[in-house]
mmCIF file of C-alpha atoms in Angstrom:
data_model
loop_
_atom_site.group_PDB
_atom_site.id
_atom_site.type_symbol
_atom_site.label_atom_id
_atom_site.label_comp_id
_atom_site.label_asym_id
_atom_site.label_seq_id
_atom_site.Cartn_x
_atom_site.Cartn_y
_atom_site.Cartn_z
ATOM 1 C CA PRO A 1 119.042 -7.004 -90.705
ATOM 2 C CA VAL A 2 119.438 -8.471 -87.229
ATOM 3 C CA ALA A 3 115.735 -8.025 -86.312
ATOM 4 C CA GLN A 4 114.562 -9.905 -89.375
ATOM 5 C CA GLN A 5 116.990 -12.758 -88.628
ATOM 6 C CA GLN A 6 115.605 -13.148 -85.065
ATOM 7 C CA LEU A 7 112.013 -13.198 -86.355
ATOM 8 C CA SER A 8 112.935 -15.859 -88.889
ATOM 9 C CA ASN A 9 114.505 -18.048 -86.195
ATOM 10 C CA ALA A 10 111.398 -17.739 -83.980
ATOM 11 C CA VAL A 11 109.066 -18.865 -86.763
ATOM 12 C CA SER A 12 111.285 -21.760 -87.852
ATOM 13 C CA HIS A 13 111.622 -23.072 -84.247
ATOM 14 C CA PRO A 14 108.077 -22.767 -82.700
ATOM 15 C CA ARG A 15 108.768 -25.235 -79.822
ATOM 16 C CA GLU A 16 111.582 -23.180 -78.408
ATOM 17 C CA SER A 17 111.209 -20.847 -75.517
ATOM 18 C CA LYS A 18 110.964 -17.106 -75.837
ATOM 19 C CA ARG A 19 111.889 -14.453 -73.318
ATOM 20 C CA VAL A 20 109.225 -12.039 -72.202
ATOM 21 C CA GLU A 21 110.439 -9.222 -70.076
ATOM 22 C CA GLY A 22 113.297 -11.286 -68.684
ATOM 23 C CA ALA A 23 111.286 -14.521 -67.999
ATOM 24 C CA THR A 24 111.460 -17.698 -70.018
ATOM 25 C CA VAL A 25 107.938 -18.845 -70.953
ATOM 26 C CA PRO A 26 107.245 -22.083 -72.885
ATOM 27 C CA THR A 27 105.340 -21.663 -76.108
ATOM 28 C CA GLY A 28 102.860 -23.968 -77.791
ATOM 29 C CA SER A 29 103.206 -25.645 -81.163
ATOM 30 C CA ARG A 30 101.549 -22.753 -82.840
ATOM 31 C CA GLY A 31 103.379 -20.089 -80.978
ATOM 32 C CA THR A 32 100.727 -19.549 -78.288
ATOM 33 C CA THR A 33 101.940 -18.829 -74.759
ATOM 34 C CA ARG A 34 100.914 -21.234 -71.945
ATOM 35 C CA ALA A 35 100.021 -19.507 -68.616
ATOM 36 C CA LEU A 36 101.757 -20.856 -65.509
ATOM 37 C CA PRO A 37 99.887 -21.072 -62.153
ATOM 38 C CA MET A 38 100.305 -17.859 -60.143
ATOM 39 C CA PRO A 39 102.294 -18.213 -56.931
ATOM 40 C CA GLY A 40 99.939 -18.478 -53.846
ATOM 41 C CA ALA A 41 96.865 -19.596 -55.775
ATOM 42 C CA ILE A 42 94.156 -21.424 -53.643
ATOM 43 C CA THR A 43 94.077 -25.082 -54.468
ATOM 44 C CA SER A 44 91.277 -27.495 -53.630
ATOM 45 C CA ARG A 45 93.506 -29.217 -51.087
ATOM 46 C CA PHE A 46 94.158 -25.911 -49.280
ATOM 47 C CA PHE A 47 90.434 -25.001 -49.397
ATOM 48 C CA TRP A 48 89.241 -28.232 -47.770
ATOM 49 C CA ALA A 49 92.039 -28.206 -45.194
ATOM 50 C CA THR A 50 91.206 -24.706 -43.936
ATOM 51 C CA ASN A 51 87.484 -25.411 -43.835
ATOM 52 C CA GLY A 52 88.110 -28.604 -41.883
ATOM 53 C CA ILE A 53 90.142 -26.718 -39.286
ATOM 54 C CA ALA A 54 87.414 -24.074 -38.944
ATOM 55 C CA ILE A 55 84.666 -26.676 -38.499
ATOM 56 C CA GLY A 56 86.730 -28.558 -35.917
ATOM 57 C CA ALA A 57 87.391 -25.374 -33.943
ATOM 58 C CA PHE A 58 83.682 -24.525 -33.978
ATOM 59 C CA CYS A 59 82.723 -27.992 -32.701
ATOM 60 C CA LEU A 60 85.324 -27.779 -29.923
ATOM 61 C CA THR A 61 84.073 -24.331 -28.866
ATOM 62 C CA LEU A 62 80.493 -25.585 -28.837
ATOM 63 C CA ALA A 63 81.435 -28.559 -26.657
ATOM 64 C CA ILE A 64 83.268 -26.311 -24.165
ATOM 65 C CA PHE A 65 80.314 -23.883 -24.122
ATOM 66 C CA PHE A 66 77.872 -26.554 -22.966
ATOM 67 C CA ALA A 67 80.244 -28.582 -20.791
ATOM 68 C CA ILE A 68 81.810 -25.895 -18.586
ATOM 69 C CA PRO A 69 79.680 -23.849 -16.111
ATOM 70 C CA ARG A 70 79.694 -20.142 -16.869
ATOM 71 C CA ILE A 71 79.033 -16.976 -14.883
ATOM 72 C CA GLY A 72 77.862 -14.176 -17.098
ATOM 73 C CA ALA A 73 77.185 -10.518 -16.590
ATOM 74 C CA GLY A 74 75.335 -7.928 -18.584
ATOM 75 C CA PHE A 75 74.705 -8.785 -22.219
ATOM 76 C CA PHE A 76 76.620 -12.074 -21.939
ATOM 77 C CA GLN A 77 74.612 -13.551 -19.061
ATOM 78 C CA LYS A 78 73.130 -16.993 -19.411
ATOM 79 C CA SER A 79 69.625 -16.687 -20.777
ATOM 80 C CA ARG A 80 68.295 -19.592 -18.713
ATOM 81 C CA VAL A 81 69.062 -20.627 -15.160
ATOM 82 C CA GLU A 82 67.308 -22.643 -12.503
ATOM 83 C CA LEU A 83 65.146 -20.223 -10.541
ATOM 84 C CA ILE A 84 65.536 -20.096 -6.765
ATOM 85 C CA ARG A 85 62.370 -21.463 -5.211
ATOM 86 C CA THR A 86 60.993 -19.059 -2.646
ATOM 87 C CA SER A 87 57.698 -18.689 -0.818
ATOM 88 C CA GLY A 88 55.375 -16.096 0.642
ATOM 89 C CA PHE A 89 55.098 -13.601 -2.228
ATOM 90 C CA SER A 90 52.248 -14.895 -4.363
ATOM 91 C CA GLU A 91 48.669 -13.605 -4.260
ATOM 92 C CA LYS A 92 47.856 -16.184 -1.558
ATOM 93 C CA VAL A 93 50.073 -17.515 1.241
ATOM 94 C CA ASP A 94 49.460 -20.107 3.932
ATOM 95 C CA LEU A 95 50.290 -19.533 7.557
ATOM 96 C CA SER A 96 53.276 -21.894 7.146
ATOM 97 C CA SER A 97 54.681 -20.662 3.819
ATOM 98 C CA ILE A 98 57.610 -18.624 5.163
ATOM 99 C CA GLY A 99 58.510 -20.971 8.003
ATOM 100 C CA ALA A 100 59.270 -23.691 5.456
ATOM 101 C CA ILE A 101 62.285 -21.763 4.057
ATOM 102 C CA LYS A 102 63.702 -20.232 7.242
ATOM 103 C CA LEU A 103 66.536 -22.797 7.321
ATOM 104 C CA ASP A 104 67.596 -22.240 3.693
ATOM 105 C CA GLN A 105 71.016 -20.553 3.311
ATOM 106 C CA THR A 106 70.562 -19.664 -0.364
ATOM 107 C CA VAL A 107 71.435 -16.039 -1.193
ATOM 108 C CA VAL A 108 68.537 -14.134 -2.756
ATOM 109 C CA MET A 109 69.934 -10.606 -3.030
ATOM 110 C CA ARG A 110 72.673 -8.170 -2.095
ATOM 111 C CA VAL A 111 71.838 -4.631 -0.967
ATOM 112 C CA GLU A 112 74.142 -1.603 -0.945
ATOM 113 C CA PHE A 113 73.410 1.912 0.329
ATOM 114 C CA PRO A 114 75.295 4.384 -1.906
ATOM 115 C CA ASP A 115 74.527 7.418 0.255
ATOM 116 C CA SER A 116 75.392 5.797 3.583
ATOM 117 C CA PRO A 117 77.982 3.158 4.564
ATOM 118 C CA ARG A 118 75.380 1.454 6.733
ATOM 119 C CA PRO A 119 71.964 2.895 7.595
ATOM 120 C CA ALA A 120 71.581 3.537 11.288
ATOM 121 C CA GLY A 121 68.398 3.463 13.305
ATOM 122 C CA GLU A 122 65.554 0.979 13.296
ATOM 123 C CA LEU A 123 65.637 -2.444 11.695
ATOM 124 C CA LEU A 124 65.198 -2.420 7.923
ATOM 125 C CA TYR A 125 62.447 -4.389 6.188
ATOM 126 C CA PHE A 126 62.567 -5.213 2.473
ATOM 127 C CA ARG A 127 58.917 -5.629 1.592
ATOM 128 C CA GLY A 128 57.779 -7.965 -1.146
ATOM 129 C CA ALA A 129 53.998 -8.378 -0.722
ATOM 130 C CA ALA A 130 51.129 -7.038 1.400
ATOM 131 C CA TYR A 131 47.858 -8.858 2.183
ATOM 132 C CA ASP A 132 44.475 -7.624 3.341
ATOM 133 C CA PHE A 133 42.204 -10.689 3.602
ATOM 134 C CA TYR A 134 42.538 -13.586 6.056
ATOM 135 C CA ASP A 135 40.126 -16.526 5.934
ATOM 136 C CA GLY A 136 41.358 -18.233 9.093
ATOM 137 C CA ARG A 137 44.129 -20.242 7.406
ATOM 138 C CA THR A 138 45.316 -18.340 4.325
ATOM 139 C CA TRP A 139 46.205 -14.716 3.549
ATOM 140 C CA SER A 140 45.261 -13.244 0.172
ATOM 141 C CA ASN A 141 45.481 -9.952 -1.682
ATOM 142 C CA THR A 142 42.069 -8.836 -2.933
ATOM 143 C CA LEU A 143 43.597 -5.759 -4.590
ATOM 144 C CA SER A 144 45.934 -7.690 -6.862
ATOM 145 C CA MET A 145 44.854 -6.091 -10.148
ATOM 146 C CA ARG A 146 48.088 -4.842 -11.714
ATOM 147 C CA ARG A 147 48.747 -1.754 -13.780
ATOM 148 C CA ALA A 148 51.845 -0.636 -15.633
ATOM 149 C CA VAL A 149 53.877 2.098 -13.947
ATOM 150 C CA VAL A 150 54.815 4.907 -16.327
ATOM 151 C CA PRO A 151 58.537 5.818 -16.251
ATOM 152 C CA GLY A 152 59.486 9.436 -15.631
ATOM 153 C CA PRO A 153 61.605 11.656 -17.885
ATOM 154 C CA GLU A 154 64.856 10.309 -16.388
ATOM 155 C CA GLY A 155 63.816 6.675 -16.858
ATOM 156 C CA ALA A 156 62.834 6.088 -13.224
ATOM 157 C CA PHE A 157 59.499 4.446 -12.458
ATOM 158 C CA GLN A 158 57.586 6.730 -10.108
ATOM 159 C CA ILE A 159 55.410 4.776 -7.686
ATOM 160 C CA ALA A 160 52.037 6.459 -7.342
ATOM 161 C CA ASP A 161 51.331 5.737 -3.679
ATOM 162 C CA ALA A 162 54.750 6.840 -2.388
ATOM 163 C CA ARG A 163 54.651 9.997 -0.255
ATOM 164 C CA GLY A 164 57.446 12.503 -0.688
ATOM 165 C CA GLY A 165 57.562 15.915 0.931
ATOM 166 C CA ALA A 166 59.955 16.576 3.767
ATOM 167 C CA GLN A 167 60.220 12.926 4.795
ATOM 168 C CA PRO A 168 63.759 11.430 4.749
ATOM 169 C CA THR A 169 64.639 9.100 1.898
ATOM 170 C CA LEU A 170 66.975 6.123 1.605
ATOM 171 C CA ARG A 171 68.529 4.844 -1.637
ATOM 172 C CA GLN A 172 69.330 1.163 -2.159
ATOM 173 C CA GLU A 173 71.227 -0.658 -4.912
ATOM 174 C CA ILE A 174 69.828 -4.188 -5.117
ATOM 175 C CA LEU A 175 71.347 -7.133 -6.967
ATOM 176 C CA LEU A 176 68.553 -9.712 -7.147
ATOM 177 C CA GLU A 177 69.150 -13.377 -7.898
ATOM 178 C CA PRO A 178 66.778 -15.215 -10.289
ATOM 179 C CA LEU A 179 63.742 -16.070 -8.127
ATOM 180 C CA ASP A 180 60.550 -17.932 -8.921
ATOM 181 C CA THR A 181 58.519 -14.831 -8.001
ATOM 182 C CA GLN A 182 57.753 -11.667 -9.941
ATOM 183 C CA ALA A 183 57.915 -9.524 -6.793
ATOM 184 C CA LEU A 184 60.356 -6.627 -6.533
ATOM 185 C CA PHE A 185 61.788 -5.799 -3.118
ATOM 186 C CA GLY A 186 62.633 -2.552 -1.382
ATOM 187 C CA ILE A 187 62.313 -0.710 1.906
ATOM 188 C CA SER A 188 58.845 0.760 2.514
ATOM 189 C CA ALA A 189 57.617 3.007 1.157
ATOM 190 C CA ILE A 190 59.142 2.737 -2.308
ATOM 191 C CA GLU A 191 59.193 6.109 -4.038
ATOM 192 C CA SER A 192 60.887 5.148 -7.308
ATOM 193 C CA ILE A 193 62.736 2.353 -9.097
ATOM 194 C CA LYS A 194 65.423 2.877 -11.710
ATOM 195 C CA SER A 195 66.988 0.156 -13.833
ATOM 196 C CA SER A 196 67.221 -1.271 -17.326
ATOM 197 C CA ILE A 197 63.852 -2.937 -16.605
ATOM 198 C CA MET A 198 61.458 -2.219 -19.447
ATOM 199 C CA VAL A 199 58.185 -2.667 -17.515
ATOM 200 C CA VAL A 200 57.232 -2.422 -13.821
ATOM 201 C CA GLN A 201 53.761 -3.245 -12.541
ATOM 202 C CA SER A 202 51.998 -2.186 -9.337
ATOM 203 C CA ASP A 203 48.741 -3.003 -7.565
ATOM 204 C CA ALA A 204 46.537 -1.070 -5.126
ATOM 205 C CA MET A 205 48.383 -2.596 -2.141
ATOM 206 C CA GLY A 206 51.636 -0.994 -3.264
ATOM 207 C CA ASN A 207 53.163 -4.321 -4.306
ATOM 208 C CA LEU A 208 55.618 -4.089 -7.211
ATOM 209 C CA TYR A 209 56.166 -6.753 -9.847
ATOM 210 C CA LEU A 210 58.050 -7.661 -12.971
ATOM 211 C CA PRO A 211 55.740 -8.793 -15.795
ATOM 212 C CA TYR A 212 57.504 -12.189 -15.654
ATOM 213 C CA SER A 213 60.062 -13.979 -13.502
ATOM 214 C CA ALA A 214 63.617 -12.837 -14.250
ATOM 215 C CA TRP A 215 65.822 -15.616 -15.646
ATOM 216 C CA THR A 216 69.065 -13.802 -14.881
ATOM 217 C CA ARG A 217 70.455 -11.653 -12.108
ATOM 218 C CA MET A 218 69.091 -8.143 -12.244
ATOM 219 C CA GLN A 219 70.226 -4.914 -10.647
ATOM 220 C CA TYR A 220 68.028 -1.954 -9.832
ATOM 221 C CA SER A 221 68.054 1.166 -7.698
ATOM 222 C CA VAL A 222 65.294 1.932 -5.188
ATOM 223 C CA ARG A 223 64.552 5.210 -3.477
ATOM 224 C CA SER A 224 62.343 4.820 -0.399
ATOM 225 C CA THR A 225 60.541 7.388 1.703
ATOM 226 C CA LEU A 226 60.782 6.584 5.409
ATOM 227 C CA HIS A 227 57.468 7.038 7.216
ATOM 228 C CA PRO A 228 57.820 7.245 10.984
ATOM 229 C CA ILE A 229 54.581 7.906 12.813
ATOM 230 C CA ARG A 230 53.896 11.593 13.319
ATOM 231 C CA ALA A 231 54.132 13.000 16.825
ATOM 232 C CA GLU A 232 50.496 14.117 16.916
ATOM 233 C CA GLU A 233 49.290 10.599 16.129
ATOM 234 C CA ARG A 234 51.192 9.083 19.017
ATOM 235 C CA THR A 235 48.799 10.827 21.383
ATOM 236 C CA GLY A 236 45.765 11.224 19.144
ATOM 237 C CA THR A 237 42.396 9.632 19.913
ATOM 238 C CA GLY A 238 39.252 8.989 17.926
ATOM 239 C CA PHE A 239 40.839 8.639 14.499
ATOM 240 C CA SER A 240 38.547 8.888 11.493
ATOM 241 C CA TYR A 241 39.518 6.302 8.883
ATOM 242 C CA PRO A 242 38.565 6.462 5.178
ATOM 243 C CA PRO A 243 35.773 4.034 4.196
ATOM 244 C CA GLU A 244 38.049 2.052 1.863
ATOM 245 C CA ILE A 245 40.443 1.464 4.771
ATOM 246 C CA THR A 246 37.815 0.238 7.230
ATOM 247 C CA ARG A 247 36.116 -1.917 4.594
ATOM 248 C CA ARG A 248 39.241 -3.892 3.776
ATOM 249 C CA PHE A 249 41.544 -3.679 6.768
ATOM 250 C CA LEU A 250 39.088 -4.435 9.559
ATOM 251 C CA GLN A 251 37.999 -7.742 7.992
ATOM 252 C CA LEU A 252 37.917 -10.709 10.366
ATOM 253 C CA PRO A 253 37.487 -14.447 9.692
ATOM 254 C CA ALA A 254 35.061 -16.668 11.561
ATOM 255 C CA MET A 255 36.599 -17.117 14.998
ATOM 256 C CA SER A 256 35.568 -17.234 18.629
ATOM 257 C CA SER A 257 35.029 -14.167 20.783
ATOM 258 C CA ARG A 258 38.164 -15.068 22.742
ATOM 259 C CA VAL A 259 40.329 -13.154 20.263
ATOM 260 C CA ARG A 260 38.500 -9.855 20.801
ATOM 261 C CA GLU A 261 38.347 -10.439 24.555
ATOM 262 C CA LEU A 262 42.116 -10.982 24.630
ATOM 263 C CA ALA A 263 42.729 -7.770 22.660
ATOM 264 C CA GLU A 264 40.486 -5.796 24.993
ATOM 265 C CA SER A 265 42.196 -7.153 28.100
ATOM 266 C CA VAL A 266 45.671 -6.361 26.714
ATOM 267 C CA THR A 267 44.712 -2.756 25.835
ATOM 268 C CA ARG A 268 42.364 -1.995 28.729
ATOM 269 C CA THR A 269 44.738 0.352 30.540
ATOM 270 C CA VAL A 270 45.617 2.541 27.486
ATOM 271 C CA ALA A 271 43.451 4.980 25.542
ATOM 272 C CA HIS A 272 45.348 6.127 22.449
ATOM 273 C CA PRO A 273 45.348 3.912 19.320
ATOM 274 C CA PHE A 274 49.137 4.106 19.110
ATOM 275 C CA ASP A 275 49.465 2.914 22.712
ATOM 276 C CA LYS A 276 47.043 0.056 21.996
ATOM 277 C CA VAL A 277 49.201 -1.023 19.058
ATOM 278 C CA MET A 278 52.311 -0.946 21.209
ATOM 279 C CA ALA A 279 50.554 -2.900 23.988
ATOM 280 C CA VAL A 280 49.545 -5.709 21.601
ATOM 281 C CA GLU A 281 53.026 -5.840 20.090
ATOM 282 C CA ARG A 282 54.645 -6.011 23.523
ATOM 283 C CA TYR A 283 52.212 -8.681 24.755
ATOM 284 C CA LEU A 284 53.054 -11.022 21.871
ATOM 285 C CA GLU A 285 56.796 -10.441 22.275
ATOM 286 C CA GLU A 286 56.770 -11.220 25.983
ATOM 287 C CA ASN A 287 54.268 -14.053 26.290
ATOM 288 C CA TYR A 288 54.966 -16.356 23.342
ATOM 289 C CA ARG A 289 57.929 -18.463 22.309
ATOM 290 C CA TYR A 290 59.575 -18.366 18.892
ATOM 291 C CA SER A 291 60.311 -21.713 17.247
ATOM 292 C CA LEU A 292 60.537 -23.181 13.752
ATOM 293 C CA ASP A 293 60.296 -26.722 15.054
ATOM 294 C CA LEU A 294 56.593 -27.148 15.762
ATOM 295 C CA GLY A 295 56.702 -30.906 15.198
ATOM 296 C CA PHE A 296 53.543 -32.903 14.700
ATOM 297 C CA GLY A 297 51.465 -30.130 16.227
ATOM 298 C CA ALA A 298 52.237 -27.851 13.289
ATOM 299 C CA GLN A 299 50.893 -30.438 10.863
ATOM 300 C CA ALA A 300 47.829 -30.979 12.995
ATOM 301 C CA SER A 301 47.286 -27.234 13.221
ATOM 302 C CA ALA A 302 47.174 -26.920 9.450
ATOM 303 C CA GLU A 303 44.271 -29.362 9.417
ATOM 304 C CA ARG A 304 42.257 -27.558 12.075
ATOM 305 C CA SER A 305 39.745 -24.846 11.378
ATOM 306 C CA ASN A 306 41.604 -22.057 13.176
ATOM 307 C CA PRO A 307 45.395 -22.425 13.626
ATOM 308 C CA LEU A 308 45.577 -18.827 14.878
ATOM 309 C CA GLU A 309 43.576 -19.649 18.000
ATOM 310 C CA GLU A 310 45.784 -22.673 18.626
ATOM 311 C CA PHE A 311 48.793 -20.330 18.581
ATOM 312 C CA LEU A 312 47.164 -17.727 20.856
ATOM 313 C CA PHE A 313 45.534 -19.979 23.429
ATOM 314 C CA SER A 314 47.064 -23.443 23.246
ATOM 315 C CA ARG A 315 50.518 -23.924 21.806
ATOM 316 C CA LYS A 316 51.799 -20.342 22.298
ATOM 317 C CA THR A 317 54.738 -21.228 20.055
ATOM 318 C CA GLY A 318 55.286 -20.215 16.453
ATOM 319 C CA TYR A 319 57.327 -18.197 13.994
ATOM 320 C CA CYS A 320 56.970 -14.794 12.363
ATOM 321 C CA GLU A 321 53.777 -15.545 10.408
ATOM 322 C CA HIS A 322 51.961 -16.630 13.563
ATOM 323 C CA TYR A 323 53.054 -13.501 15.436
ATOM 324 C CA ALA A 324 52.174 -11.128 12.591
ATOM 325 C CA THR A 325 48.805 -12.764 11.916
ATOM 326 C CA ALA A 326 47.935 -12.690 15.602
ATOM 327 C CA MET A 327 48.766 -8.988 15.894
ATOM 328 C CA VAL A 328 46.706 -8.057 12.835
ATOM 329 C CA MET A 329 43.666 -9.996 14.063
ATOM 330 C CA LEU A 330 43.906 -8.621 17.617
ATOM 331 C CA LEU A 331 44.130 -5.032 16.342
ATOM 332 C CA ARG A 332 41.306 -5.453 13.856
ATOM 333 C CA SER A 333 39.066 -6.919 16.528
ATOM 334 C CA ILE A 334 39.281 -3.603 18.459
ATOM 335 C CA GLY A 335 38.827 -1.388 15.369
ATOM 336 C CA ILE A 336 42.429 -0.579 14.364
ATOM 337 C CA PRO A 337 43.178 -1.159 10.634
ATOM 338 C CA ALA A 338 46.192 -3.391 10.008
ATOM 339 C CA ARG A 339 47.620 -5.681 7.337
ATOM 340 C CA LEU A 340 50.267 -8.389 6.979
ATOM 341 C CA LEU A 341 53.470 -7.970 4.947
ATOM 342 C CA THR A 342 56.066 -10.473 3.773
ATOM 343 C CA GLY A 343 59.604 -9.847 2.617
ATOM 344 C CA PHE A 344 63.133 -10.059 3.974
ATOM 345 C CA LEU A 345 65.180 -8.780 6.860
ATOM 346 C CA PRO A 346 68.628 -7.355 5.978
ATOM 347 C CA GLY A 347 70.660 -10.455 6.835
ATOM 348 C CA GLU A 348 74.439 -10.286 7.217
ATOM 349 C CA TRP A 349 76.446 -7.075 6.900
ATOM 350 C CA ASN A 350 79.695 -7.309 4.921
ATOM 351 C CA ASP A 351 82.195 -4.797 6.330
ATOM 352 C CA PHE A 352 84.585 -5.138 3.380
ATOM 353 C CA GLY A 353 82.033 -4.618 0.612
ATOM 354 C CA ASN A 354 79.611 -2.432 2.607
ATOM 355 C CA TYR A 355 76.511 -4.395 1.698
ATOM 356 C CA PHE A 356 73.917 -6.746 3.203
ATOM 357 C CA THR A 357 73.793 -10.367 2.049
ATOM 358 C CA VAL A 358 70.156 -11.452 2.212
ATOM 359 C CA ARG A 359 69.372 -15.177 2.282
ATOM 360 C CA GLN A 360 66.262 -17.315 2.199
ATOM 361 C CA ARG A 361 66.514 -17.718 5.964
ATOM 362 C CA ASP A 362 65.957 -13.942 6.270
ATOM 363 C CA ALA A 363 62.398 -14.236 4.921
ATOM 364 C CA HIS A 364 60.038 -12.579 7.376
ATOM 365 C CA ALA A 365 56.451 -11.498 8.041
ATOM 366 C CA TRP A 366 55.504 -8.341 9.935
ATOM 367 C CA VAL A 367 52.658 -5.859 10.407
ATOM 368 C CA GLU A 368 51.701 -2.448 9.074
ATOM 369 C CA VAL A 369 49.141 -0.354 10.951
ATOM 370 C CA TYR A 370 47.262 2.500 9.308
ATOM 371 C CA PHE A 371 47.286 6.009 10.774
ATOM 372 C CA PRO A 372 45.324 8.702 8.879
ATOM 373 C CA ALA A 373 48.141 11.284 8.742
ATOM 374 C CA SER A 374 51.201 9.011 8.822
ATOM 375 C CA GLY A 375 49.951 6.283 6.473
ATOM 376 C CA TRP A 376 51.124 2.695 6.923
ATOM 377 C CA VAL A 377 53.589 2.320 9.812
ATOM 378 C CA THR A 378 55.705 -0.803 10.450
ATOM 379 C CA PHE A 379 55.428 -2.880 13.642
ATOM 380 C CA ASP A 380 56.929 -6.268 14.407
ATOM 381 C CA PRO A 381 55.638 -8.510 17.226
ATOM 382 C CA THR A 382 58.204 -11.277 16.666
ATOM 383 C CA PRO A 383 60.563 -11.418 19.689
ATOM 384 C CA SER A 384 63.534 -9.160 19.013
ATOM 385 C CA ASP A 385 66.086 -11.757 20.113
ATOM 386 C CA GLN A 386 65.108 -13.796 17.050
ATOM 387 C CA LEU A 387 65.892 -10.950 14.628
ATOM 388 C CA PRO A 388 69.333 -10.010 13.248
#
C-alpha cells in the first residue's frame, strides 16, 4: 500500500526533511524534530539595548529636573524653597524691626475678595501679630502660649475670640508666599480660616500660626468680622475695664514723667475716652515727620535707654513703629488700654485681576485700643500721606 511505502522511505532516510502541516522541519539523526526560534523572541542583545535606552532617558530626565528652575502648584510643588526673610512677627520685636524691610519690593502675598470687587471704606490692615509688653526698647507677647484650633464640621477653623452677631463680615482669599514666619495673616478680627491646612494654632492675643514655616505657597480663605466702635462708646465716659485688660494693657516701662504730662496736655480739652484716643492720634499725625532714613541717630537711639522719648521729645522723626509705640504709651499713661500690632497694609490694587499685591515694603505697625462693648478697635497715628 501507498502508506506503508511512505513510512518505509521515512525510516530509511532519517536525515531528510518531513512536512508537518505544510511546513518543512529538519529532523535529527534519530528522527527527532529540532525546534526553530520563534519569530519575535527577546534576545540578549535586544534586552540590553532597551535597558540602556531606559537608563539613559532616566539620567537625562534627572539632569533636567535639577538643572532647570520649576514653578509648581498643588501636589507637584517644590518641596523646598528659600524662605522669604521677613521681620516683626516673632514673639519679640525691636523698635526698628519693620523699618529695616520697608524698602524691600519682594511680594509676600496676594489677596482677593470673592464677595466684593474691591472693599470700600476704611483702610484695610492684615494683622500678623499683637504685643502687650514694652520694656522701653522691645515689644513682646506675654500671652504666646499656643493651642490647637479645632476645625468645625465643614473643615473651617473657628477662631474662639472672634465676635459674630450682626456685625458685617469680609471674606478674603489669600495666596501666601513661603515666609520665614509661622504667622497667618488676615483682616481683624478673624472669624474663621478654611484651607487644606491640617493644623492651625492660636494664642490668647488672637495671633494665628502654622505649626511650622510653610515651604511652599499656600492658599487659604479668611472670614473676618469688622468691629467698628459702637455709637454709645464714642460718647461714653468712665469705662469699667476687666481686670485682665488693665493688668496687661496698661503696663508701662521705666520712663520719665514727661510722657504722661504730654498725654495729659494733648487730651486736656476732651472728656470722653474715644475723644482722647482721637486727640492723641491726631497730635502724632500733625506734629511728627515720617522718615525711614534716620541716619546715625537711629543707630545711636538703639543704644540709648529710651528711644521712645528721643522720638517724642528730640528727633520727632520716625516710621510706623515709632508712631504706634508712642500712641500706645501715651494712652496707657492716662489709663486707656492699648496694644501694638504688626502686619501688612494692602499694597497695590490690580484692576485686571481684582486683587491686592502685598509686598515687604507694605509691612506696618499700628494700634488697637480696647473698648468694653466694642472690643479691640484699630487706630493708626502714622501720617496718612505715607499710607497707600
